Amino acid sequence: MTTTVSKDDISRAVVQLKAGELVAFPTETVYGLGADASNADAVQKIYAAKGRPSNHPLIVHVADAAQLANWACNIPPFAHTLAKKFWPGPLTLVLKRNPKVHDAVTGGQDTVAIRVPSHPVAQALLREFGSGVAAPSANRFGRVSATTAAHVREEFGKVVACVLDGGAADVGIESTIVDCSGKAPTLLRPGWITPQQLEAALGSALAAPDADAPRVSGTLEKHYSPQTPVLLMEGDLIVGLAHSMARQGKRVAVLARTALRPLIEGMVWLAAPVDAAGYAHDLYANLRELDQAGCDAILVEQAPELAEWFAIRDRLGRAAAGSGVVA
Ligand code: TXA
Ligand code: MG
C-alpha cells in the first residue's frame, strides 16, 4: 500500500470534519465519503454530493469497538463475538441504534450500521477525530465504488475538497454487512468475509433474511454499475459473442480471467487476476477502465461458484442487472 498522507494531512482533515465539511478517506474495502456523524447538516451534504436518497442509511465508522455504546444499544453477545474476531476489518454490524443517533444517519430506521476499518489512514483519521464518521462508499449513487483517490476525484471533482490518498484499497469490494439487531445474525450484504468465516466465528449458522430485515441500498438489484451495458456469461461464450457483435459493427470490451484473446479489431480485453483476492482488488478499477473505453458492451466472465468468489459474483450480478446475463 502506498500512501502520501502525512500527520498534518490527517489534522487538516479532522479540522474539516469538525467544521461540518466532507472528507473522502481510504478504507481497506473502498474509499468512503465521510462527515461528522453527530452533525446532521454535515451528513446531509453526503446525500447531496452522492445524489443518494436520504432514506438510505449510512455506516458509522469508529476507531474501535469501545465506542460502540455511543452509537448502538442492546448489543447481543454474538455481535461482540463478530466484532472481536473481525474488527478492525471489512465487517459492518447493524445494531439497535442509540436514541441519540440522528435520523440523517439511520434513514429513520431503529438500527445503525457500524464499522471499525483497519486501513491505517482511516484509523489515524478516526483516532484523531475521536468520534464517529458517517460514510458511504465515495461514488455517486448507483455507480461503481471508488478504490483509489483518483476514482474519488473522478466521481466528485471539486465538490469534495479534501481527499486523503491512501493508495489502492486492499480488499477492493465493500464490507460484509451482518444484521445483529434481531434474534440471530443475518447476512445483509456479502463481502470479503464469507458466510463460512462468520459461521465459524459464531459457532452457529446465520439466519436467513426475512421480510422484516433492514433495507440495504447495495441490495437494490441494479447497483455498482458502469454506464456501458454489462453482459455476464461463462468464459466459453465470450469469444463467440465478441465475434458476432464485431460482425454487427459493435465494439466490445471484455473482462476475463485469461489473456488468451481473439484478434478482433477495436476490442478491448482486460485479463483479470485468477485468484479471488486479486480479482476483488482490481474489480472496480477494471470496470471503470472498460467503461471509459466507450464500447457498446462490456462482456464479463462469470466468477467461479466457490465461497471466496461469493461476494464477487454478487457484485458482478448487480453490475449486469438491467443489461443481462447471457446463458
Ligand atoms: O466497505 C464499506 O462498507 C464502505 C466503506 C466506505 O466503509 N461503505 C459502504 O457504504 O459500502 P455504502 O453506504 O455504500 O453501503 C452501506 C450499506 C448500504 O447499502 C446501506 O443501506 C446499508 O449499508 N446500511 C446502512 N445502515 C443500515 C442500517 N441501519 N440497516 C441496514 N442497512 C444499513
Ligand atoms: Mg455504496
Short mmCIF file of C-alpha atoms in Angstrom, two decimals, residues 129 191 204:
data_model
loop_
_atom_site.label_atom_id
_atom_site.label_comp_id
_atom_site.label_asym_id
_atom_site.label_seq_id
_atom_site.Cartn_x
_atom_site.Cartn_y
_atom_site.Cartn_z
CA PHE A 129 -11.33 12.84 15.27
CA GLY A 191 -18.26 -9.13 1.28
CA SER A 204 -23.68 -21.42 14.60
#
